[in-house]
Coordinates of C-alpha atoms in Angstrom, one line a residue:
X1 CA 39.3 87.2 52.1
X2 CA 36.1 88.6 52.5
X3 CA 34.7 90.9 55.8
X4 CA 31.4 91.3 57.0
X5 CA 30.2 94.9 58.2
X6 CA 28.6 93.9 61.2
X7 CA 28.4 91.4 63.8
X8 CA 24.4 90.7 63.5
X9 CA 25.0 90.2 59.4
X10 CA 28.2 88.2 60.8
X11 CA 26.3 85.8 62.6
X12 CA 23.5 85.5 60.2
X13 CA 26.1 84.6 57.7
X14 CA 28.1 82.3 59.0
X15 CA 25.6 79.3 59.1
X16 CA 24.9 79.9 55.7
X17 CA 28.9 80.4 54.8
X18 CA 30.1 77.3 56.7
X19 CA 27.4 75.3 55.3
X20 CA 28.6 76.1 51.7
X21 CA 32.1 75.5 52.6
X22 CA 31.3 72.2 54.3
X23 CA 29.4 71.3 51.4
X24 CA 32.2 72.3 49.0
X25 CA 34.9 70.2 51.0
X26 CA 32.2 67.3 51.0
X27 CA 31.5 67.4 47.3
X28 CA 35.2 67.8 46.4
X29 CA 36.1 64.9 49.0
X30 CA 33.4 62.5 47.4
X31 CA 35.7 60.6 44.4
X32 CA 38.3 60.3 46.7
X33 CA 36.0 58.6 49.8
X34 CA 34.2 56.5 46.6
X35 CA 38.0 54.7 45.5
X36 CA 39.6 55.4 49.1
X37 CA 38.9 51.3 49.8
X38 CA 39.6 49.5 46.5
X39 CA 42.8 52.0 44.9
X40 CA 45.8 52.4 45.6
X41 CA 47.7 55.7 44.2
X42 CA 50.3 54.8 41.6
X43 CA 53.1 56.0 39.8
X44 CA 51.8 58.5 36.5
X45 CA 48.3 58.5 38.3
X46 CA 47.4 62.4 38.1
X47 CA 45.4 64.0 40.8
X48 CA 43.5 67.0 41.0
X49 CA 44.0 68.5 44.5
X50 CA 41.7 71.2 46.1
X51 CA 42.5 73.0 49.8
X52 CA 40.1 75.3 51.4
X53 CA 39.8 76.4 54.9
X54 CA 37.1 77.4 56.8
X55 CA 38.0 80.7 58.9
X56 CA 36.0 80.3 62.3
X57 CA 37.1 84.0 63.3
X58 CA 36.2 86.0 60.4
X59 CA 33.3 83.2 59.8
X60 CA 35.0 83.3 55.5
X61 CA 36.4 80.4 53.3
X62 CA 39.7 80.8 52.1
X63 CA 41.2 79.1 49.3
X64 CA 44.3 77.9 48.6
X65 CA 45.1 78.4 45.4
X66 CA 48.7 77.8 45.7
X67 CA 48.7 74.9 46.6
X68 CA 45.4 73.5 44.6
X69 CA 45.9 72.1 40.9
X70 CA 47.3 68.8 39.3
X71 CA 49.7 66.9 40.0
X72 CA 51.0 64.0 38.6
X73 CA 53.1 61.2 41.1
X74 CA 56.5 60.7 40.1
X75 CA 58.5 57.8 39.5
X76 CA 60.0 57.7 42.6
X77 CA 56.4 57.5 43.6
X78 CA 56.3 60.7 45.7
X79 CA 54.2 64.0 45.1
X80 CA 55.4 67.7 44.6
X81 CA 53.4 70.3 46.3
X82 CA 53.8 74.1 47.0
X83 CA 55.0 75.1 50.3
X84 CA 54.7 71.2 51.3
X85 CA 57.2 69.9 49.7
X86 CA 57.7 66.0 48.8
X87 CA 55.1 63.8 49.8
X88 CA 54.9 59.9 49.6
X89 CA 52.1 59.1 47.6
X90 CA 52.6 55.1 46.0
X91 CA 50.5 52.8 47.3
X92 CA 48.5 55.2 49.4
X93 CA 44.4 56.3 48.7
X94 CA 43.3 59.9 47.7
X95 CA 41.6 60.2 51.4
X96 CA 45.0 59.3 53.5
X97 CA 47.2 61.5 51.1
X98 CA 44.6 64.4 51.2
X99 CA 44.4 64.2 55.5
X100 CA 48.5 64.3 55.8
X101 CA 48.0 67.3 53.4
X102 CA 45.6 69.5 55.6
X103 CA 48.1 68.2 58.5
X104 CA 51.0 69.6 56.9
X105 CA 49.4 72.9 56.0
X106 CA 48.3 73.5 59.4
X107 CA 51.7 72.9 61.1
X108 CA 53.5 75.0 58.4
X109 CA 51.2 77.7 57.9
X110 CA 50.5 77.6 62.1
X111 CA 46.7 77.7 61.4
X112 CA 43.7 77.6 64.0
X113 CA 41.8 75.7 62.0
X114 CA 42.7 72.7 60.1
X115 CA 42.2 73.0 56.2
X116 CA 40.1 70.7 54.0
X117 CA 42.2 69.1 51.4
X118 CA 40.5 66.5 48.4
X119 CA 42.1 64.8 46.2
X120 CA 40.3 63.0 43.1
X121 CA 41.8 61.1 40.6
X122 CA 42.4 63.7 37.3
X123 CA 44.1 60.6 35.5
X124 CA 44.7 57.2 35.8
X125 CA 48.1 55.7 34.8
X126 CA 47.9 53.8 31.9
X127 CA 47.4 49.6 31.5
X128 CA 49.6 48.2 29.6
X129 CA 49.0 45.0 26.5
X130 CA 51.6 42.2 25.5
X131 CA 51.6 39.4 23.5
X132 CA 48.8 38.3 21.1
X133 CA 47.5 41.4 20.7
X134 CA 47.3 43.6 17.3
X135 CA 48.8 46.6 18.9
X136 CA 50.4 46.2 22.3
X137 CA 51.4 48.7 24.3
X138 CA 50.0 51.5 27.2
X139 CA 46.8 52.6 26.6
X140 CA 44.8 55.1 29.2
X141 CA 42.7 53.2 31.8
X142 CA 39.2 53.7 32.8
X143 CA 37.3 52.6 35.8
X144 CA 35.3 49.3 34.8
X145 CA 37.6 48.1 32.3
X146 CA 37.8 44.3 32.0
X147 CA 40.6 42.2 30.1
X148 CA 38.1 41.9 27.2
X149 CA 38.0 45.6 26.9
X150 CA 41.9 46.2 27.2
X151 CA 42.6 44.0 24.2
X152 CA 40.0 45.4 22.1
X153 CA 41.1 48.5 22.9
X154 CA 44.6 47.1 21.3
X155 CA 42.8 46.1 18.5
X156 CA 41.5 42.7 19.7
X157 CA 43.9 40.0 18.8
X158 CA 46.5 39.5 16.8
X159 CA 45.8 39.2 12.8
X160 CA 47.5 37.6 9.9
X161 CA 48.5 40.2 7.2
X162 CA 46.7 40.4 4.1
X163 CA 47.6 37.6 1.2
X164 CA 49.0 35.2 4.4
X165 CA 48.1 31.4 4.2
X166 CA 48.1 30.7 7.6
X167 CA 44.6 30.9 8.0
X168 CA 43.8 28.5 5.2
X169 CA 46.5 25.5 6.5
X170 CA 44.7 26.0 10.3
X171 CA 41.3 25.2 8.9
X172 CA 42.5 22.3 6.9
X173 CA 44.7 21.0 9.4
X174 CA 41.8 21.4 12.0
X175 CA 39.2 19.6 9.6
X176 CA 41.4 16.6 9.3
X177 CA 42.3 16.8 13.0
X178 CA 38.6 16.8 13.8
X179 CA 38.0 13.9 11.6
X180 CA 40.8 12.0 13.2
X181 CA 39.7 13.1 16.6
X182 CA 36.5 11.6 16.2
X183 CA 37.7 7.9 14.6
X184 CA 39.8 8.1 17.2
X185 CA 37.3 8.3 19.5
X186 CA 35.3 5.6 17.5
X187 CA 38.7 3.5 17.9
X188 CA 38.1 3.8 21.6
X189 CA 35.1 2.6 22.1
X190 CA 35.7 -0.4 19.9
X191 CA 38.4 -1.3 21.6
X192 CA 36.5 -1.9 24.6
X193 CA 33.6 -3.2 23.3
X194 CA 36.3 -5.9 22.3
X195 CA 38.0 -6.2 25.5
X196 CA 34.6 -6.6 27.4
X197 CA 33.7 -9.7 24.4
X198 CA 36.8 -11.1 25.2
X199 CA 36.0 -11.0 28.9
X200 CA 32.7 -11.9 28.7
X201 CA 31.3 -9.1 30.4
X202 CA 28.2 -7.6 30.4
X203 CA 28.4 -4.2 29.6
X204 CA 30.6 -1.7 27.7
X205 CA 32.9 0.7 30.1
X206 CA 33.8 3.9 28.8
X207 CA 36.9 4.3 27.8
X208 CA 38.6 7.4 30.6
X209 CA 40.0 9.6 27.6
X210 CA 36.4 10.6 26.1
X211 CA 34.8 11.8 29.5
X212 CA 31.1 11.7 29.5
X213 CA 30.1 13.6 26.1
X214 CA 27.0 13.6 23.8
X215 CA 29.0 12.2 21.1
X216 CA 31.0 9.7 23.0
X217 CA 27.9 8.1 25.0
X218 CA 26.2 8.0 20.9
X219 CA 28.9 5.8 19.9
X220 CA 28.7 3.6 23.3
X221 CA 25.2 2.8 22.5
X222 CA 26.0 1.8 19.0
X223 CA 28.3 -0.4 20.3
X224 CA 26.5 -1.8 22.9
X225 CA 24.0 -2.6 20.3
X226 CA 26.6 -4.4 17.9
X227 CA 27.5 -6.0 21.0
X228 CA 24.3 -7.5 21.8
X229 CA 23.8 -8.7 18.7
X230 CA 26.8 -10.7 17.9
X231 CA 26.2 -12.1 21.0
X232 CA 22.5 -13.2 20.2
X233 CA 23.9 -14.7 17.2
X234 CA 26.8 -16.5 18.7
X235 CA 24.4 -17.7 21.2
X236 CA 22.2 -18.9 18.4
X237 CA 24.4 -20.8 16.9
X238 CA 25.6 -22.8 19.9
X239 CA 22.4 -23.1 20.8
X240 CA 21.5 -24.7 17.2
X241 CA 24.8 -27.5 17.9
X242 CA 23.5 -27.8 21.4
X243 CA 20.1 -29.0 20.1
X244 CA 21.4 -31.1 17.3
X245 CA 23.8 -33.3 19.8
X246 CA 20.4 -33.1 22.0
X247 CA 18.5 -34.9 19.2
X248 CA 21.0 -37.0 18.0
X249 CA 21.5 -38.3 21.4
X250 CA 17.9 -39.0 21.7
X251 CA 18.0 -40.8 18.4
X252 CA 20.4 -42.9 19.6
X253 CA 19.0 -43.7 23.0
X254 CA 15.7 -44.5 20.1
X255 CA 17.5 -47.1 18.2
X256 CA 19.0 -48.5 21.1
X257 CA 15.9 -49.7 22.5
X258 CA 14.6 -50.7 18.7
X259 CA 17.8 -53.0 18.5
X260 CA 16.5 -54.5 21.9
X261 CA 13.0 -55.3 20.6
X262 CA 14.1 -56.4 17.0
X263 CA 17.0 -58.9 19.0
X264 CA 14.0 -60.0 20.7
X265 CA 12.2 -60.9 17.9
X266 CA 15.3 -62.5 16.3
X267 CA 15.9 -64.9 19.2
X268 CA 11.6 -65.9 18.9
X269 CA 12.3 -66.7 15.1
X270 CA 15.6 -68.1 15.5
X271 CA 13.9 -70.2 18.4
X272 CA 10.9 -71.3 16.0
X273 CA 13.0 -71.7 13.3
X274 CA 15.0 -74.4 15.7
X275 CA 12.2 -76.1 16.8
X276 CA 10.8 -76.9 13.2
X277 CA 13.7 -77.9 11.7
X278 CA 13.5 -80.4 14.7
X279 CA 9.9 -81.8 13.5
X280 CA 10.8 -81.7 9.8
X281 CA 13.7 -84.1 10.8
X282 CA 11.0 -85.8 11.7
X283 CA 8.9 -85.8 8.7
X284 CA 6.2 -83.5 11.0
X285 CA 6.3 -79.9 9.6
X286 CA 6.2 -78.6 5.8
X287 CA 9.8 -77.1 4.6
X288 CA 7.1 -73.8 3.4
X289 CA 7.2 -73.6 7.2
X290 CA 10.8 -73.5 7.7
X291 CA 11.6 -71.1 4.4
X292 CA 8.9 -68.5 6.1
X293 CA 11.0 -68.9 9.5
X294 CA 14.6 -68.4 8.0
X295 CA 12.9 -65.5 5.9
X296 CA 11.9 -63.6 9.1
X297 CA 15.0 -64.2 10.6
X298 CA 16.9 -62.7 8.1
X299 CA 14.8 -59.6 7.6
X300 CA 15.2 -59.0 11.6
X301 CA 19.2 -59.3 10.9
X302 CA 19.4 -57.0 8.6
X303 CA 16.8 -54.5 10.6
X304 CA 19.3 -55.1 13.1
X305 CA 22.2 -53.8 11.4
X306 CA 20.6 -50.9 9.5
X307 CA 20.3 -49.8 13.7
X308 CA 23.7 -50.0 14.5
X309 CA 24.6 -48.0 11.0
X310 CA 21.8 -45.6 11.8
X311 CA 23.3 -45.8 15.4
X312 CA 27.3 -45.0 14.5
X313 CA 25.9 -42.0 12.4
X314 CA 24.3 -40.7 15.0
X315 CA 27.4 -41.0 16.6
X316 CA 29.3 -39.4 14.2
X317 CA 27.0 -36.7 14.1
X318 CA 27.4 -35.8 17.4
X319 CA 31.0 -35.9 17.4
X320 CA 30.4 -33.2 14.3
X321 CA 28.4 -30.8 16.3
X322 CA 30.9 -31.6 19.1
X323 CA 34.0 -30.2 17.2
X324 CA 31.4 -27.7 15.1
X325 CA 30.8 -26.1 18.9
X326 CA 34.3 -25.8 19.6
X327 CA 35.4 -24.4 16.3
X328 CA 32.8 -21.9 16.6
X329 CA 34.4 -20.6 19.6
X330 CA 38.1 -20.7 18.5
X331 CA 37.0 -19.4 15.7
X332 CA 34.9 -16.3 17.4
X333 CA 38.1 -15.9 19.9
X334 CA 40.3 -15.9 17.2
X335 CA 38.0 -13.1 15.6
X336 CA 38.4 -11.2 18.4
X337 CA 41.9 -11.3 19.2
X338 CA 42.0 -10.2 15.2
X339 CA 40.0 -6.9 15.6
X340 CA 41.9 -6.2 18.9
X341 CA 45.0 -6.3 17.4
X342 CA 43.8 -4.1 13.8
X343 CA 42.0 -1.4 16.4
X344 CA 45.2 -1.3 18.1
X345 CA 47.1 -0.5 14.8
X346 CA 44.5 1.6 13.6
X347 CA 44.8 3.5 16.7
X348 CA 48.3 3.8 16.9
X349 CA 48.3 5.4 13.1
X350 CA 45.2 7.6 13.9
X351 CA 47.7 9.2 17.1
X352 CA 50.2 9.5 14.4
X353 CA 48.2 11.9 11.8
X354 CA 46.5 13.3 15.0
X355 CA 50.1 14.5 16.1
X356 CA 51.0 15.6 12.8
X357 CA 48.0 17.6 12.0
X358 CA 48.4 19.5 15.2
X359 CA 51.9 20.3 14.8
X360 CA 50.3 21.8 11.5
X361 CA 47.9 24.1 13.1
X362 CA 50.5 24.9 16.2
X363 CA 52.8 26.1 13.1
X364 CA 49.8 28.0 11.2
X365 CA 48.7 29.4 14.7
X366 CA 52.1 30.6 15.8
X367 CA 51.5 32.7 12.2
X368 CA 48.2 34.1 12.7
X369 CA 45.7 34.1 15.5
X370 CA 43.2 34.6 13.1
X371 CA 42.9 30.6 12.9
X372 CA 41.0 30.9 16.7
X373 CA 38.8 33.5 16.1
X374 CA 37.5 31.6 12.6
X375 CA 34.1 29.5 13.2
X376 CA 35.0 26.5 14.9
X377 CA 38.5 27.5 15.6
X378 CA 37.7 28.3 19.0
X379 CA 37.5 25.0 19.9
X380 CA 41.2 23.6 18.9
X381 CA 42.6 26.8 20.9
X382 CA 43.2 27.6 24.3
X383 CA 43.3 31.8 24.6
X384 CA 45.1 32.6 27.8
X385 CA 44.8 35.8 29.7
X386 CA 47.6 36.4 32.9
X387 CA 47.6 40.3 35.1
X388 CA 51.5 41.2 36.1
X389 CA 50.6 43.4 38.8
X390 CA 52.5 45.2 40.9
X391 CA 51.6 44.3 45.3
X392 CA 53.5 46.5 47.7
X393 CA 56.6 46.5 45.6
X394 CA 56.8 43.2 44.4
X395 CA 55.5 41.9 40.6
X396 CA 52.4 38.9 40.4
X397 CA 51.0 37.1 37.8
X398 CA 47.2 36.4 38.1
X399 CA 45.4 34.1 35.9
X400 CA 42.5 36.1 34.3
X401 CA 39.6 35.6 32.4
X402 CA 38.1 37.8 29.7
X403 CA 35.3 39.4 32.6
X404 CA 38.7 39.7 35.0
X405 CA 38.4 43.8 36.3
X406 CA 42.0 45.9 35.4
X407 CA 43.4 48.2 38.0
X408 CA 45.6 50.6 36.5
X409 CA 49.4 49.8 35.7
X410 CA 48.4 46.1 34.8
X411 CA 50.0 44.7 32.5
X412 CA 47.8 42.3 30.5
X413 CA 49.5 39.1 28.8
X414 CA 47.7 37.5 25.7
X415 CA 49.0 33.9 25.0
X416 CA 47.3 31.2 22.3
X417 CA 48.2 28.1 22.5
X418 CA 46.5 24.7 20.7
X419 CA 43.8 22.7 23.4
X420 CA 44.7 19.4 24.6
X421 CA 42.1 17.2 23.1

C-alpha cells in the first residue's frame, strides 16, 4: 500500500489517485455493463475477475490480488473464489455476480469502503453441432455468431465420401422428378380447361395445387388460347348447319309459293283447254288449238312436280343438317368426356413416377447431403435449422434460420429433409 509524506502532497494526490482508480474500476467494469442485459452466465463460461478498493483514509488503491484471476463456473453452476467461498453464478450477468462480490468482501474483510469488483467474460462455453453436419460436436463460441457460421465452423454440411453414388442417383432422380413435376402441372391445367368446356364456362380457373407462379399462369394462357379456339371452331361449324337449315328453309318457303303460281297457271290451261274442246265438239276451233292447250298443261304438271321433288330435298336436307348439328355436339361431348378421362389416367401415372422418383432422392439424400448443395438441388430440399436451449432450467427448441444469432451452450440441430412440391 503506498503512503504519502505529507498531508499537502496527500491532498494534491488524492484527486488525481481516485480518478485513476475510478477510471480503472470503470474500464474493467465496461464488458460486463456491455453483456449485463442480453447474457446470462453459464456453466464452463470463464470469467476474468478483477477487485480493487479505493482507500478513502490513506487516499491509495489497493488490489486484491487474491481474490482477482480466472475462474471458470462449475457444473453445479456455482463460482469458487478465495476467502468468498461458493457463489451462485448460472443464469446470473457479470454486473449482478461482480456487486454481490464487493458485498461479500466488505462484510468479510469489515471494510470502510466497499471494493470495486468486474467481471468480464475470459471465455465463453462452447455451442454445440448435431445432425447434418460434417463434424458435429462443441466448438468455442464467439459473440456474433449465427447458425450459418456454427455449421461452417463444423465443416458446413454433411458430405458423401469419395467414390459414393449418391450424388449421381439424386440428380437423376431430381431431373425426372422435375420433368414429371411439370407435366404434372401441365395435366392440371388441362384438366380444367376440360372441366370448364364441359361446363360451358367462360374462363379457365386455376387449378389450387400450382399457386400463382410464372410457369403455371404460362401454361393457363396456352390453354386459354386452345380453349378459345376450339370454341371458335365449334361455333363455326354450327353456325355453318345453322345457315344451311336457314337456306334450305327459305328454299322451301321459294318453291312453295312457285307451286302456287305454276297451279295457277295449270287451272288457266286446264280451263282453256276445257273450253275448246267444247267449241271443237262443235266444229268451232282447230284441234292445233287444242294439242298447244294439252301441251302447256302438261309442261306445268311436270314443273309442278319437279317443285315438290326439289321441295322433299329440301326437306331432307334439313333434316341432314338437323341430325349433322346434333352429332356435332355428341360428338364434341363425347370428345371431352374422352380427354377427361385419359388426363385423369395420365395424372394418376404421372403421381405414381412422381412418388417413386422422390422416394429415390429421399434414399440418395439420406446418403449424402451433397445432393442439396448441387445446382438446382436446393430446390427439391427443405434444410432445417432448430436451437435446444437451455431457459431457467428447462430445455427449448427454437425454429432458426441460417441469420438466427447463437448464445453460448446452444445446441444447433441440422435436419434435410425432401420439399413438398
Amino acid at each position: 500500500m503506498k503512503t504519502f509524506p505529507n498531508a499537502a502532497s496527500a491532498a494534491t494526490a488524492f484527486p488525481v489517485r481516485m480518478l485513476g482508480g475510478l477510471c480503472l474500476a470503470l474500464a474493467l467494469a465496461a464488458p460486463a455493463a456491455a453483456f449485463a442485459e442480453e447474457y446470462r452466465l453459464g456453466v464452463m463460461d470463464k470469467l476474468r475477475i478483477r477487485v480493487a478498493e479505493w482507500q478513502t483514509a490513506e487516499g491509495a488503491i489497493r488490489d486484491w490480488s487474491a481474490v482477482s484471476g480466472d475462474y471458470s463456473i462449475g457444473a453445479d453452476g456455482a463460482l469458487s473464489l478465495p476467502f468468498i467461498g461458493t457463489l451462485p453464478a448460472d443464469g446470473r450477468t457479470t454486473a449482478e455476480l461482480a456487486e454481490e462480490i464487493g458485498r461479500k468482501m466488505q462484510v468479510l474483510f469489515g471494510l470502510k469502503d466497499l471494493p470495486s469488483a468486474s467481471v468480464e467474460i475470459a471465455e465463453y462455453r462452447p455451442v454445440y453441432l448435431a445432425g447434418e453436419v460434417q463434424t458435429p460436436g462443441a466448438y468455442p463460441y464467439a459473440p456474433g455468431l449465427t447458425v450459418l457460421k456454427a455449421v461452417s465452423l463444423g465443416g458446413g454440411l454433411k458430405r458423401a465420401d469419395p467414390g459414393q453414388r449418391f450424388t449421381r442417383d439424386f440428380l437423376r432422380s431430381e431431373g425426372e422428378a422435375a420433368v414429371q413435376l411439370a407435366e404434372r402441372n401441365r395435366l392440371l391445367i388441362r384438366r380444367a380447361r376440360i372441366a370448364a368446356e364441359m361446363g360451358a364456362a367462360k374462363d379457365i380457373v386455376m387449378p389450387k395445387e400450382l399457386g400463382d407462379s410464372d410457369e403455371a399462369r404460362a401454361i393457363l394462357e396456352s390453354e386459354k388460347a386452345l380453349m378459345a379456339s376450339r370454341e371458335k371452331r365449334l361455333r363455326l361449324q354450327l353456325t355453318a348447319l345453322a345457315d344451311l337449315k336457314s337456306l334450305l328453309t327459305n328454299e322451301i318457303d321459294a318453291l312453295g309459293k312457285k307451286s302456287e303460281t305454276q297451279t295457277r297457271q295449270l287451272e288457266l290451261v286446264q280451263g282453256d283447254l276445257t273450253k275448246v274442246d267444247s267449241l271443237a265438239e262443235k266444229g268451232l276451233a282447230i284441234s292445233s288449238r287444242r294439242l298447244a292447250l294439252e301441251q302447256r298443261a302438261a309442261d306445268l304438271q311436270a314443273a309442278l312436280l319437279d317443285i315438290d321433288t326439289a321441295s322433299l330435298k329440301a326437306k331432307q336436307d334439313i333434316n341432314k343438317a338437323s341430325q349433322d348439328e346434333t352429332n356435332l355436339q355428341n360428338d364434341w361431348d363425347a370428345q371431352l368426356a374422352q380427354e377427361m378421362q385419359n388426363t385423369e389416367q395420365e395424372l394418376d401415372t404421372l403421381t405414381l413416377k412422381l412418388g417413386t422418383s422422390r422416394d429415390l432422392m429421399s434414399e440418395a439424400m439420406l446418403q449424402s447431403a451433397d445432393a442439396v448443395t448441387l445446382k438446382g438441388g436446393a430446390s427439391a430440399a427443405n434444410i432445417g435449422y432448430s436451437i435446444l436451449r437451455t431457459v431457467k432450467g428447462k430445455a427449448e427448441q427454437i425454429r432458426a434460420t441460417e441469420t438466427t444469432p447463437i448464445l453460448p451452450g446452444d445446441v444447433v440441430k441440422v435436419d434435410i429433409s425432401l420439399a413438398t412440391q
